[in-house]
């Protein structure tokens, strides 16, 4: 299952620019290309990331 950017923004409370910056810096899982103009994050990776944040 994949989470798109809007859902990830709602889950984390972070703006899109911060999410992409954190992914680029390795502080958040990187998105997976789902199509030519679409990407998403694996829900399991986001759940694991959220659990480690406290």
mmCIF file of C-alpha atoms in Angstrom:
data_model
loop_
_atom_site.group_PDB
_atom_site.id
_atom_site.type_symbol
_atom_site.label_atom_id
_atom_site.label_comp_id
_atom_site.label_asym_id
_atom_site.label_seq_id
_atom_site.Cartn_x
_atom_site.Cartn_y
_atom_site.Cartn_z
ATOM 1 C CA UNK A 1 0.000 0.000 0.000
ATOM 2 C CA UNK A 2 1.230 3.470 -0.840
ATOM 3 C CA UNK A 3 0.588 6.892 0.682
ATOM 4 C CA UNK A 4 0.464 9.893 -1.623
ATOM 5 C CA UNK A 5 1.847 13.314 -0.679
ATOM 6 C CA UNK A 6 -1.451 14.857 0.465
ATOM 7 C CA UNK A 7 -2.113 11.977 2.859
ATOM 8 C CA UNK A 8 1.472 12.110 4.121
ATOM 9 C CA UNK A 9 1.107 15.842 4.766
ATOM 10 C CA UNK A 10 -2.029 15.129 6.811
ATOM 11 C CA UNK A 11 -0.407 12.262 8.737
ATOM 12 C CA UNK A 12 2.783 14.117 9.623
ATOM 13 C CA UNK A 13 1.544 17.689 9.823
ATOM 14 C CA UNK A 14 4.548 18.660 7.676
ATOM 15 C CA UNK A 15 4.378 20.729 4.486
ATOM 16 C CA UNK A 16 5.300 19.160 1.154
ATOM 17 C CA UNK A 17 8.614 21.012 0.909
ATOM 18 C CA UNK A 18 9.737 19.727 4.315
ATOM 19 C CA UNK A 19 8.721 16.155 3.471
ATOM 20 C CA UNK A 20 10.755 16.169 0.252
ATOM 21 C CA UNK A 21 13.721 17.840 1.972
ATOM 22 C CA UNK A 22 13.701 15.285 4.806
ATOM 23 C CA UNK A 23 13.511 12.422 2.275
ATOM 24 C CA UNK A 24 16.438 13.896 0.346
ATOM 25 C CA UNK A 25 18.447 14.188 3.602
ATOM 26 C CA UNK A 26 17.625 10.599 4.608
ATOM 27 C CA UNK A 27 15.506 11.667 7.597
ATOM 28 C CA UNK A 28 12.318 10.267 6.038
ATOM 29 C CA UNK A 29 11.858 7.272 3.700
ATOM 30 C CA UNK A 30 12.266 8.164 0.038
ATOM 31 C CA UNK A 31 9.245 8.132 -2.252
ATOM 32 C CA UNK A 32 8.762 5.380 -4.830
ATOM 33 C CA UNK A 33 7.974 6.234 -8.443
ATOM 34 C CA UNK A 34 4.459 4.938 -9.187
ATOM 35 C CA UNK A 35 4.179 6.296 -12.712
ATOM 36 C CA UNK A 36 5.513 8.953 -15.009
ATOM 37 C CA UNK A 37 4.116 11.792 -12.874
ATOM 38 C CA UNK A 38 3.228 10.031 -9.627
ATOM 39 C CA UNK A 39 5.115 8.915 -6.566
ATOM 40 C CA UNK A 40 4.204 7.674 -3.136
ATOM 41 C CA UNK A 41 5.619 6.301 0.066
ATOM 42 C CA UNK A 42 5.295 2.717 1.280
ATOM 43 C CA UNK A 43 2.868 2.779 4.199
ATOM 44 C CA UNK A 44 4.915 0.213 6.153
ATOM 45 C CA UNK A 45 8.030 2.408 5.894
ATOM 46 C CA UNK A 46 6.111 5.492 7.055
ATOM 47 C CA UNK A 47 4.556 3.535 9.950
ATOM 48 C CA UNK A 48 8.013 2.346 10.999
ATOM 49 C CA UNK A 49 9.449 5.866 10.677
ATOM 50 C CA UNK A 50 6.606 7.303 12.773
ATOM 51 C CA UNK A 51 7.129 4.661 15.490
ATOM 52 C CA UNK A 52 10.801 5.614 15.838
ATOM 53 C CA UNK A 53 9.997 9.302 16.237
ATOM 54 C CA UNK A 54 8.543 8.735 19.689
#
